[in-house]
XYZ file of C-alpha atoms in Angstrom:
717
model
C 48.131 -34.105 40.150
C 48.937 -33.721 36.443
C 48.032 -30.145 35.437
C 48.409 -30.917 31.750
C 45.862 -33.742 32.014
C 43.440 -31.423 33.837
C 43.651 -28.797 31.081
C 43.415 -31.359 28.265
C 40.510 -33.069 30.023
C 38.666 -29.782 30.524
C 39.107 -28.841 26.855
C 37.855 -32.239 25.686
C 34.700 -31.739 27.754
C 33.855 -28.664 25.637
C 32.496 -31.133 23.088
C 28.842 -30.079 22.505
C 27.725 -33.727 22.492
C 29.250 -34.278 25.948
C 27.671 -31.097 27.331
C 24.261 -31.895 25.826
C 24.363 -35.267 27.547
C 25.761 -34.182 30.920
C 25.170 -30.460 31.489
C 22.162 -28.770 29.851
C 22.995 -25.360 31.342
C 26.523 -25.254 29.954
C 25.331 -26.685 26.632
C 22.948 -23.726 26.349
C 25.783 -21.289 27.128
C 27.958 -22.930 24.469
C 25.175 -22.602 21.888
C 24.984 -18.929 22.900
C 28.724 -18.629 22.275
C 28.306 -20.027 18.741
C 25.412 -17.656 17.984
C 27.275 -14.570 19.235
C 30.437 -15.598 17.379
C 28.419 -16.108 14.195
C 26.819 -12.677 14.700
C 30.234 -11.039 14.933
C 31.488 -12.818 11.831
C 28.359 -12.068 9.776
C 27.739 -8.586 11.206
C 27.401 -6.711 7.870
C 24.595 -9.057 6.770
C 22.536 -8.732 9.972
C 19.917 -5.946 10.384
C 20.759 -3.215 12.908
C 17.657 -4.132 14.933
C 19.402 -7.391 15.968
C 23.056 -6.343 15.985
C 23.623 -2.780 17.132
C 27.212 -3.088 18.466
C 30.623 -3.309 16.837
C 32.111 -6.665 15.855
C 34.704 -6.353 18.673
C 31.889 -6.348 21.227
C 30.489 -9.634 19.885
C 33.903 -11.264 19.919
C 34.405 -10.128 23.514
C 31.032 -11.556 24.549
C 31.778 -14.808 22.684
C 35.142 -15.177 24.445
C 33.557 -14.601 27.870
C 30.841 -17.184 27.141
C 33.252 -19.923 26.043
C 35.494 -19.161 29.035
C 32.410 -19.577 31.259
C 31.856 -23.043 29.786
C 35.554 -23.874 30.119
C 35.564 -22.872 33.789
C 32.734 -25.380 34.335
C 34.520 -28.213 32.516
C 37.772 -27.280 34.281
C 36.121 -27.653 37.705
C 34.866 -31.117 36.733
C 38.236 -32.190 35.298
C 40.018 -30.891 38.403
C 37.796 -32.874 40.777
C 38.229 -36.013 38.646
C 42.008 -35.513 38.660
C 41.992 -35.372 42.456
C 40.179 -38.705 42.538
C 42.659 -40.232 40.077
C 45.583 -38.884 42.102
C 44.440 -41.120 44.976
C 44.859 -44.219 42.810
C 48.189 -42.978 41.435
C 49.550 -42.412 44.954
C 48.589 -45.977 45.916
C 50.094 -47.399 42.755
C 53.359 -45.648 43.584
C 53.608 -47.904 46.656
C 53.493 -51.009 44.449
C 57.064 -50.529 43.279
C 59.386 -53.520 43.335
C 61.775 -53.618 46.313
C 64.532 -55.944 47.448
C 63.611 -58.512 50.091
C 65.732 -60.558 52.518
C 64.299 -64.024 51.866
C 65.186 -66.782 54.374
C 66.046 -70.088 52.685
C 67.046 -73.558 53.851
C 67.070 -75.046 57.333
C 69.704 -72.574 58.405
C 67.460 -69.643 57.406
C 70.157 -68.059 55.263
C 69.433 -64.548 53.966
C 69.163 -64.208 50.185
C 68.365 -60.885 48.486
C 65.522 -61.332 45.981
C 63.004 -59.124 44.178
C 59.718 -58.683 46.040
C 57.793 -59.839 42.945
C 59.401 -63.292 43.229
C 58.012 -63.922 46.721
C 55.255 -66.499 47.195
C 52.877 -67.269 50.088
C 54.767 -69.250 52.729
C 58.123 -67.565 52.081
C 59.784 -65.944 55.086
C 61.593 -62.613 54.952
C 63.539 -60.448 57.381
C 62.809 -56.722 57.555
C 65.036 -54.293 59.449
C 64.340 -50.760 60.657
C 63.904 -48.342 57.745
C 63.138 -51.092 55.233
C 59.897 -51.498 53.296
C 57.820 -54.623 53.911
C 57.840 -56.346 50.494
C 54.378 -57.933 50.643
C 51.459 -58.564 53.005
C 52.325 -61.106 55.672
C 52.109 -62.448 59.209
C 54.741 -61.720 61.855
C 56.517 -64.954 62.863
C 59.016 -63.369 65.207
C 59.796 -59.964 66.646
C 58.073 -56.787 67.749
C 58.305 -53.441 65.994
C 56.597 -50.167 65.206
C 55.429 -49.983 61.592
C 54.855 -46.720 59.715
C 51.567 -47.146 57.805
C 51.084 -43.429 57.060
C 51.520 -43.882 53.313
C 48.604 -46.309 53.386
C 46.236 -45.045 56.070
C 47.257 -41.405 56.525
C 47.810 -42.034 60.252
C 51.086 -40.338 61.186
C 51.824 -42.357 64.344
C 53.596 -45.720 63.803
C 51.551 -48.794 64.745
C 52.939 -51.384 67.196
C 53.044 -54.893 65.718
C 53.639 -58.146 67.618
C 53.844 -61.848 66.762
C 50.812 -63.134 64.781
C 49.858 -59.585 63.711
C 49.315 -58.843 60.020
C 51.516 -56.338 58.201
C 50.847 -54.586 54.888
C 53.195 -54.600 51.931
C 54.516 -51.136 51.077
C 54.653 -49.969 54.707
C 57.941 -49.248 56.456
C 59.570 -50.681 59.609
C 60.020 -47.784 62.048
C 61.913 -49.693 64.763
C 63.597 -53.045 65.488
C 63.204 -55.932 63.022
C 60.588 -58.528 62.052
C 60.536 -62.018 60.585
C 57.499 -62.160 58.325
C 55.740 -65.018 56.553
C 54.341 -63.837 53.201
C 50.587 -64.467 52.909
C 49.597 -62.665 49.680
C 50.286 -63.576 46.085
C 51.470 -61.003 43.550
C 48.490 -58.831 42.568
C 46.359 -59.902 45.541
C 47.750 -57.791 48.344
C 45.856 -55.326 50.521
C 47.184 -52.539 48.302
C 45.908 -54.287 45.170
C 42.485 -54.649 46.803
C 42.417 -50.927 47.597
C 43.294 -49.930 44.033
C 40.801 -52.413 42.600
C 37.984 -51.114 44.804
C 38.694 -47.479 43.930
C 39.006 -48.142 40.201
C 35.812 -50.225 40.092
C 33.819 -47.528 41.887
C 31.436 -45.734 39.540
C 29.778 -42.358 39.852
C 26.326 -42.463 38.315
C 24.242 -39.423 39.174
C 22.415 -39.689 42.478
C 18.689 -39.078 42.860
C 19.192 -35.556 44.194
C 21.649 -34.765 41.397
C 19.211 -36.041 38.786
C 16.395 -33.998 40.338
C 18.551 -30.858 40.395
C 19.743 -31.495 36.820
C 16.127 -31.793 35.654
C 15.273 -28.568 37.508
C 18.181 -26.711 35.884
C 17.288 -28.092 32.443
C 13.664 -27.036 32.990
C 14.692 -23.539 34.047
C 16.964 -23.289 31.008
C 14.076 -24.232 28.717
C 11.739 -21.708 30.371
C 14.312 -18.910 30.108
C 14.983 -19.754 26.447
C 11.253 -19.370 25.794
C 11.148 -16.092 27.762
C 14.132 -14.612 25.928
C 12.818 -15.865 22.579
C 9.468 -14.204 23.260
C 11.261 -11.013 24.300
C 12.956 -10.888 20.902
C 9.612 -10.752 19.088
C 8.029 -8.331 21.586
C 10.984 -5.960 21.191
C 10.774 -6.156 17.417
C 6.995 -5.534 17.559
C 7.501 -2.459 19.809
C 10.238 -1.126 17.565
C 12.992 -1.648 20.153
C 16.467 -2.804 19.249
C 16.803 -6.438 20.378
C 20.513 -7.120 20.130
C 21.277 -10.857 19.852
C 24.342 -10.661 22.111
C 22.385 -8.816 24.800
C 19.525 -11.330 24.641
C 21.975 -14.195 25.035
C 23.678 -12.326 27.876
C 20.268 -12.004 29.558
C 19.651 -15.727 29.067
C 23.025 -16.648 30.572
C 22.413 -14.265 33.471
C 18.946 -15.725 34.092
C 20.133 -19.330 34.163
C 21.806 -20.636 37.376
C 25.129 -21.114 35.606
C 27.175 -21.241 38.820
C 25.556 -24.404 40.179
C 25.241 -25.709 36.620
C 28.987 -25.394 36.217
C 29.881 -26.896 39.591
C 27.288 -29.654 40.025
C 29.465 -32.467 38.641
C 32.502 -31.235 40.573
C 30.562 -31.300 43.856
C 29.526 -34.921 43.279
C 33.015 -36.117 42.354
C 34.537 -34.153 45.244
C 32.200 -35.906 47.689
C 33.605 -39.299 46.706
C 37.159 -37.899 46.743
C 36.773 -36.396 50.229
C 35.475 -39.651 51.636
C 38.386 -41.390 49.912
C 40.833 -39.306 51.932
C 39.532 -41.132 55.013
C 40.331 -44.449 53.300
C 36.678 -45.162 52.569
C 35.801 -46.315 49.058
C 32.332 -45.253 47.934
C 31.166 -47.542 45.136
C 28.809 -44.796 43.987
C 27.436 -41.491 45.227
C 24.240 -43.182 46.445
C 25.529 -44.025 49.908
C 27.117 -40.614 50.489
C 23.960 -38.815 49.443
C 21.805 -41.076 51.626
C 24.139 -40.297 54.534
C 23.065 -36.681 54.250
C 19.463 -37.712 54.941
C 20.309 -40.379 57.537
C 18.176 -40.183 60.682
C 18.928 -43.554 62.340
C 22.355 -45.127 62.846
C 22.537 -48.798 63.845
C 25.921 -49.329 65.491
C 27.636 -52.480 66.713
C 28.908 -51.989 70.230
C 32.164 -53.846 69.667
C 34.623 -51.910 67.551
C 32.307 -48.973 66.905
C 31.387 -47.651 70.335
C 33.988 -49.585 72.318
C 37.587 -50.411 71.429
C 36.524 -53.907 70.454
C 39.352 -55.489 72.422
C 37.843 -56.713 75.668
C 40.435 -57.472 78.316
C 40.204 -59.755 81.341
C 39.824 -57.645 84.440
C 38.984 -60.117 87.230
C 38.367 -63.802 88.018
C 35.131 -64.301 89.992
C 34.705 -67.778 91.599
C 31.438 -69.713 92.079
C 30.365 -71.928 94.988
C 33.302 -73.870 96.459
C 35.916 -72.583 94.033
C 38.589 -69.922 94.478
C 39.946 -67.193 92.253
C 42.909 -69.495 91.501
C 40.544 -72.223 90.283
C 38.823 -69.829 87.896
C 42.162 -68.474 86.662
C 43.556 -71.961 85.988
C 40.455 -73.102 84.090
C 40.251 -69.810 82.173
C 43.947 -70.124 81.238
C 43.366 -73.615 79.811
C 40.219 -72.542 77.920
C 42.079 -69.594 76.364
C 45.535 -70.989 75.620
C 44.642 -71.612 71.948
C 42.630 -68.390 71.586
C 44.634 -65.912 69.490
C 42.157 -63.043 69.936
C 42.989 -60.077 72.138
C 40.367 -61.295 74.610
C 41.922 -64.766 74.846
C 45.442 -63.389 75.163
C 44.344 -61.034 77.951
C 42.881 -63.949 79.964
C 46.127 -65.915 79.621
C 48.144 -62.821 80.541
C 46.056 -62.149 83.686
C 46.369 -65.803 84.767
C 50.138 -65.733 84.220
C 50.386 -62.447 86.089
C 48.618 -64.021 89.078
C 50.555 -67.300 88.575
C 47.356 -69.299 88.104
C 48.852 -72.032 85.895
C 46.968 -75.368 85.663
C 48.606 -78.817 85.728
C 48.930 -81.019 82.629
C 50.270 -78.098 80.558
C 51.784 -80.410 77.937
C 48.419 -82.116 77.402
C 46.569 -78.795 77.322
C 48.934 -77.463 74.643
C 48.229 -80.474 72.407
C 44.471 -80.560 73.087
C 41.883 -80.201 70.328
C 40.705 -76.623 69.987
C 36.966 -75.874 70.134
C 36.338 -72.800 67.988
C 33.847 -70.073 68.865
C 30.785 -69.784 66.630
C 27.793 -67.450 66.549
C 25.499 -70.425 67.173
C 27.245 -72.034 70.175
C 28.754 -68.802 71.601
C 31.507 -70.651 73.484
C 35.049 -71.884 72.814
C 37.758 -73.850 74.587
C 39.467 -77.225 74.248
C 39.037 -80.945 74.887
C 41.524 -83.759 75.482
C 41.978 -87.260 76.885
C 44.306 -86.966 79.905
C 46.174 -90.229 79.347
C 46.639 -89.740 75.617
C 50.337 -89.110 75.013
C 51.286 -86.687 72.239
C 54.893 -85.651 71.657
C 55.495 -81.898 71.717
C 57.260 -80.344 68.760
C 60.042 -77.818 69.306
C 57.724 -74.798 69.277
C 55.301 -76.317 71.816
C 58.209 -77.397 74.040
C 59.449 -73.813 74.080
C 55.926 -72.575 74.900
C 55.572 -75.129 77.727
C 58.932 -74.077 79.163
C 57.857 -70.425 79.073
C 54.546 -71.209 80.806
C 56.237 -73.244 83.568
C 58.186 -70.115 84.532
C 54.911 -68.589 85.747
C 54.196 -71.459 88.182
C 54.610 -70.916 91.924
C 57.785 -72.400 93.359
C 60.006 -74.290 90.945
C 57.436 -75.850 88.678
C 55.599 -77.458 91.585
C 51.819 -77.682 91.875
C 50.184 -74.417 92.936
C 49.170 -74.309 96.577
C 46.238 -72.360 97.990
C 46.080 -70.685 101.371
C 45.090 -73.946 103.098
C 48.142 -75.737 101.761
C 46.129 -78.019 99.478
C 46.246 -78.298 95.692
C 43.569 -76.186 94.003
C 40.242 -77.863 93.266
C 40.704 -77.469 89.532
C 44.137 -79.119 89.764
C 42.644 -82.002 91.733
C 39.734 -82.281 89.277
C 42.034 -82.485 86.240
C 44.314 -85.025 87.930
C 41.314 -87.164 88.991
C 39.905 -87.074 85.464
C 43.293 -88.200 84.172
C 43.389 -91.060 86.632
C 39.875 -92.127 85.588
C 40.855 -91.677 81.918
C 37.837 -89.432 81.285
C 37.531 -86.855 78.535
C 38.064 -83.247 79.621
C 36.282 -80.227 78.142
C 37.313 -76.799 79.402
C 35.045 -74.098 78.011
C 34.414 -70.366 78.196
C 31.418 -68.544 76.765
C 28.322 -66.450 77.343
C 26.363 -67.230 80.488
C 23.015 -67.923 78.822
C 24.535 -70.154 76.109
C 26.519 -72.327 78.522
C 23.754 -72.645 81.098
C 21.875 -74.834 78.616
C 24.274 -77.767 79.084
C 25.708 -77.220 82.593
C 24.184 -79.544 85.173
C 26.365 -78.800 88.169
C 26.010 -75.090 88.883
C 24.097 -72.881 91.306
C 22.074 -70.934 88.749
C 20.841 -68.312 91.215
C 24.373 -67.538 92.427
C 25.695 -67.500 88.863
C 23.069 -65.028 87.636
C 23.555 -62.776 90.661
C 27.337 -62.596 90.194
C 26.955 -62.094 86.441
C 24.567 -59.230 87.149
C 27.041 -57.605 89.546
C 29.719 -57.733 86.834
C 27.280 -56.270 84.311
C 26.456 -53.356 86.618
C 30.066 -52.205 86.193
C 29.677 -52.187 82.411
C 31.760 -55.362 82.133
C 30.863 -58.571 80.308
C 30.696 -61.825 82.312
C 32.265 -64.878 80.661
C 31.410 -68.248 82.217
C 34.190 -70.829 82.721
C 33.301 -74.526 83.000
C 34.961 -77.937 83.096
C 32.756 -80.585 81.534
C 29.288 -79.926 82.996
C 30.431 -77.985 86.078
C 30.564 -74.199 86.348
C 33.813 -72.930 87.904
C 33.457 -69.151 87.826
C 33.323 -66.011 85.742
C 35.839 -63.795 83.984
C 34.958 -60.086 83.997
C 35.841 -58.585 80.613
C 36.206 -54.839 80.292
C 35.846 -53.140 76.903
C 36.741 -49.453 77.096
C 34.834 -46.813 75.164
C 36.580 -45.460 72.086
C 38.337 -42.154 72.572
C 35.948 -39.193 72.200
C 33.082 -41.499 71.175
C 30.632 -39.703 73.462
C 31.519 -36.336 71.895
C 31.117 -37.821 68.410
C 27.715 -39.277 69.268
C 26.668 -35.983 70.875
C 27.510 -34.283 67.565
C 25.438 -36.890 65.716
C 22.489 -36.339 68.057
C 22.730 -32.579 67.524
C 21.873 -33.099 63.848
C 18.708 -34.988 64.781
C 19.996 -38.541 64.248
C 18.867 -41.365 66.562
C 21.550 -43.913 67.509
C 20.848 -47.599 68.148
C 23.490 -49.833 69.764
C 23.351 -53.496 68.817
C 25.231 -55.968 71.037
C 25.275 -59.589 72.093
C 25.833 -58.501 75.708
C 23.107 -58.858 78.295
C 20.649 -56.022 78.829
C 22.300 -54.702 81.992
C 25.829 -54.453 80.522
C 24.440 -52.927 77.349
C 22.482 -50.270 79.251
C 25.544 -49.255 81.296
C 27.694 -48.850 78.158
C 24.884 -47.071 76.309
C 24.572 -44.587 79.164
C 28.333 -43.944 79.195
C 28.406 -43.369 75.423
C 25.048 -41.527 75.307
C 23.369 -43.941 72.882
C 19.621 -43.453 72.405
C 18.400 -47.044 72.043
C 19.808 -50.503 72.818
C 19.310 -53.934 71.258
C 20.868 -56.334 73.788
C 21.448 -60.089 73.413
C 21.067 -59.546 69.675
C 21.854 -62.139 67.041
C 23.322 -61.272 63.614
C 19.936 -61.819 61.949
C 18.410 -59.118 64.165
C 20.240 -56.429 62.145
C 18.222 -57.053 58.998
C 14.983 -57.177 60.986
C 15.743 -53.829 62.634
C 16.777 -52.193 59.325
C 13.549 -53.304 57.609
C 11.468 -52.272 60.616
C 12.896 -48.739 60.674
C 12.721 -48.320 56.892
C 9.042 -49.298 56.952
C 8.529 -46.240 59.174
C 10.182 -43.996 56.570
C 13.604 -43.691 58.217
C 16.948 -43.538 56.376
C 19.273 -46.113 57.926
C 23.051 -46.300 58.222
C 24.876 -49.371 59.514
C 28.218 -51.180 59.628
C 29.057 -54.840 59.065
C 31.879 -57.216 58.202
C 30.505 -60.755 58.123
C 28.570 -62.795 55.594
C 25.624 -62.742 58.001
C 25.719 -58.916 57.831
C 25.429 -58.879 54.026
C 21.590 -58.842 53.799
C 21.347 -55.910 56.232
C 24.203 -54.034 54.514
C 22.476 -54.433 51.158
C 19.143 -53.298 52.606
C 20.471 -50.301 54.562
C 20.585 -46.915 52.831
C 24.193 -46.470 53.968
C 26.028 -49.786 54.218
C 29.660 -49.548 55.354
C 31.616 -52.820 55.123
C 35.025 -53.472 56.630
C 37.861 -54.332 54.241
C 38.867 -57.099 56.658
C 35.381 -58.574 56.297
C 34.052 -61.218 53.955
C 33.661 -60.785 50.202
C 29.881 -61.073 50.597
C 29.775 -58.132 53.033
C 31.941 -55.933 50.781
C 29.841 -56.802 47.753
C 26.571 -55.997 49.542
C 27.658 -52.650 51.022
C 27.798 -49.398 49.060
C 30.991 -48.341 50.862
C 34.101 -50.162 52.085
C 36.390 -48.876 54.844
C 39.954 -49.838 53.966
C 41.125 -49.336 57.560
C 38.345 -51.589 58.918
C 37.325 -49.037 61.559
C 33.565 -49.318 62.233
C 33.390 -45.919 63.941
C 34.031 -44.260 60.564
C 30.296 -44.521 59.857
C 30.098 -41.289 61.878
C 32.472 -39.605 59.387
C 30.381 -40.907 56.499
C 27.255 -39.278 57.936
C 29.107 -35.999 58.459
C 30.432 -36.013 54.875
C 26.991 -36.875 53.500
C 25.396 -33.932 55.248
C 28.269 -31.704 54.130
C 27.711 -32.765 50.496
C 24.005 -31.879 50.599
C 24.765 -28.586 52.349
C 27.377 -27.679 49.720
C 25.034 -28.406 46.835
C 22.216 -26.461 48.501
C 24.435 -23.513 49.431
C 25.852 -23.063 45.912
C 22.383 -23.473 44.363
C 21.025 -20.772 46.694
C 23.974 -18.505 45.915
C 23.577 -19.060 42.160
C 19.864 -18.218 42.088
C 20.266 -15.204 44.416
C 22.989 -13.893 42.079
C 20.486 -13.455 39.270
C 18.608 -10.556 40.895
C 21.482 -8.071 40.489
C 22.119 -9.284 36.951
C 18.571 -8.310 35.920
C 19.211 -4.740 37.073
C 22.423 -4.690 35.034
C 21.238 -6.230 31.758
C 17.580 -5.186 31.333
C 18.268 -1.402 31.313
C 21.303 -1.942 29.056
C 19.239 -3.840 26.498
C 16.523 -1.261 25.881
C 17.805 2.086 27.202
C 18.807 3.114 23.650
C 15.255 2.547 22.412
C 13.565 3.921 25.540
C 15.706 6.337 27.630
C 13.118 6.218 30.459
C 14.396 2.729 31.325
C 17.598 4.376 32.589
C 15.839 4.678 35.956
C 16.377 0.904 36.365
C 20.142 1.382 36.117
C 20.439 1.567 39.909
C 24.125 0.568 39.796
C 24.866 3.531 37.490
C 26.769 1.356 35.029
C 28.720 3.330 32.430
C 27.190 2.076 29.187
C 25.142 -0.813 27.779
C 28.325 -2.447 26.448
C 30.206 -2.268 29.770
C 27.085 -3.390 31.657
C 26.784 -6.545 29.525
C 30.501 -7.315 29.661
C 30.733 -6.673 33.425
C 27.767 -8.952 34.112
C 29.113 -11.789 31.960
C 32.623 -11.469 33.418
C 31.243 -11.578 36.967
C 29.064 -14.558 36.028
C 32.097 -16.399 34.627
C 34.550 -15.737 37.460
C 32.072 -16.967 40.082
C 32.633 -20.529 38.838
C 36.423 -20.719 39.507
C 35.940 -18.612 42.640
C 33.647 -21.303 44.057
C 35.709 -24.321 42.915
C 37.594 -24.481 46.270
C 34.265 -24.465 48.131
C 32.819 -27.193 45.905
C 35.901 -29.385 46.412
C 36.306 -28.674 50.126
C 32.633 -28.503 51.033
C 30.671 -26.124 53.228
C 31.794 -26.263 56.862
C 29.687 -28.693 58.876
C 28.479 -27.952 62.388
C 26.708 -30.445 64.653
C 23.422 -28.579 65.082
C 19.712 -28.928 64.225
C 18.957 -28.744 60.473
C 16.739 -25.674 60.981
C 19.647 -23.691 62.403
C 21.922 -24.779 59.547
C 19.279 -23.743 56.999
C 18.866 -20.260 58.494
C 22.630 -19.673 58.679
C 23.228 -20.803 55.094
C 20.336 -18.669 53.818
C 21.895 -15.632 55.480
C 25.395 -16.375 54.155
C 24.694 -17.753 50.688
C 21.245 -16.254 50.108
C 21.796 -12.663 51.210
C 25.479 -12.910 50.301
C 24.567 -14.106 46.819
C 22.107 -11.228 46.544
C 24.521 -8.478 47.607
C 27.831 -9.615 46.104
C 26.882 -9.124 42.398
C 25.928 -5.480 42.976
C 29.427 -4.834 44.300
C 31.226 -7.138 41.861
C 29.477 -5.994 38.668
C 29.921 -2.330 39.593
C 33.640 -2.848 40.295
C 34.176 -4.647 36.973
C 32.220 -1.910 35.156
C 34.511 0.748 36.644
C 37.601 -1.204 35.536
C 36.234 -1.733 32.032
C 35.383 1.958 31.721
C 38.909 2.892 32.800
C 40.648 0.544 30.334
C 38.265 1.254 27.434
C 38.749 5.051 27.514
């Protein structure tokens, strides 16, 4: 953080035009400074009834007033500098580095500048070296240190086909990486662009509080102005500096000076968790959130379902299911697909016709069909390239015997093997599919539906997801997929519930599986077998009842719901439409961070409320300091109100203004850090904060003003 920029920025904000536009309270204090300064300069020409002190006193008051304003602008400049430091730290990672580019058929290493790399280029990165640009791992396994990007201290394990981020460092081994991002379009560039394009218009609560403070300032100006004429009418001395001191003491200058800093700090704090808030709207809404709509996958569970068991149907065996599942998943690069292949290889359930399966046409999963797999013509000959030949050789190593056909316990080839060979002999098209039970039942003609549903239900009772495997129109069996709960997710949701928030889990799983997972995670409500469009319907339904909704999304089909929700958190790995619709973007693409957003939102509202309470409670003691000091010379009987036994009117005024000023920098750390958040009912939080910041704000000025008065008396002797 550049201290010089903070100081220069804070001084530039002393501009009366800026203060009039952005901070009515501090603008009023600055006008008071000008009036008191003018009084000191023109003292001989002013009647004693309005200027009863020495010129030194007026200069002292003027200095304290302008310092009060500067403390307020300093707090704002400091919070803005913290936000800018985030961008600067990211930009520091964009430095040019040397890269080991692989060129020619022999893959010769050539050292080039990272800025010269283009998508499609391949580079080698060794342990300790910085990855020059975003890319895809072609070869190798390694741990990658992403702490400079994500803040996570533990290195992340990366394998073939995983994405890596430019600017991160190889912590072990080496990687061959294919560059995927152009210059200026890397993940890092996206982060900087998102942060820089984020704006901070005042939120509704900020605007309401600003209007309240401006209204109070106007009322107090009228009160003090009236007091001037009443004092003159009664023959009392109405010193201008003392009247302005009373005005400053009456106004909630502490919250007035820290309001902007609190808002900026809220966005900065959320930025530390790698979440970009496009404006303060979403963070503020998070403080009022009472319903969270959460996707099961990735938010409540790890989002990486793994194959746990092969469950056969009818006349088939576990081997049959494993072979068919292997074939249906061989082109699936998701964690789920890889886990099915791994389990089949582990059990040595390798189907025949591997070469044909490897060259088969892939059937991609879609939200409409809800199945994937492959299809091929058995007798169609396609030559394998070098990479596929290597893959086929690797797969054959997992076959029983020495590459011979797998044999079951009866000594016969498995039914799936026989089926595939027969289809080849008849030259019939083969479709091997895996997908949700209800979606695939619509086109399967050869399956015992009662048995299938019973076995799927048994899998669901264990909190696992059944995946149906089929060849052409015949059901073969089920794969049980287990998705583990995220670490500490139940504790996090318990904390959310403690604040009065209702959680809703949305999942495409069947009702039984969803209920089991919801019970494990302690989710309040479940929307099972849900389609993407159901999110928007649920958001609108809950909002029509007056609820404040938070939700997460990453796809184009999530965009309408993200735009409609009060708190819309999009994943950085998601589509452009989702990121545009949401009011926040998580750069780490971790859906469970919505829970952090809610916590930070509530913390922001608590901080603003706590400092406002403290600021208003402060005023009570200031009345007892200033009112007797103003009129005790004209009416000695008012000395009875001097309950703090302050030394003199001059020290009373100075002590009060000094205390008022130093409260702003004293509370800057609290405004930047935020009031500590506890997962508890709002009523309990309110009572605790009233005791701490209400009674504390009431008592502290009596002690502080008295202590400053004693010090002033000592040094002014």
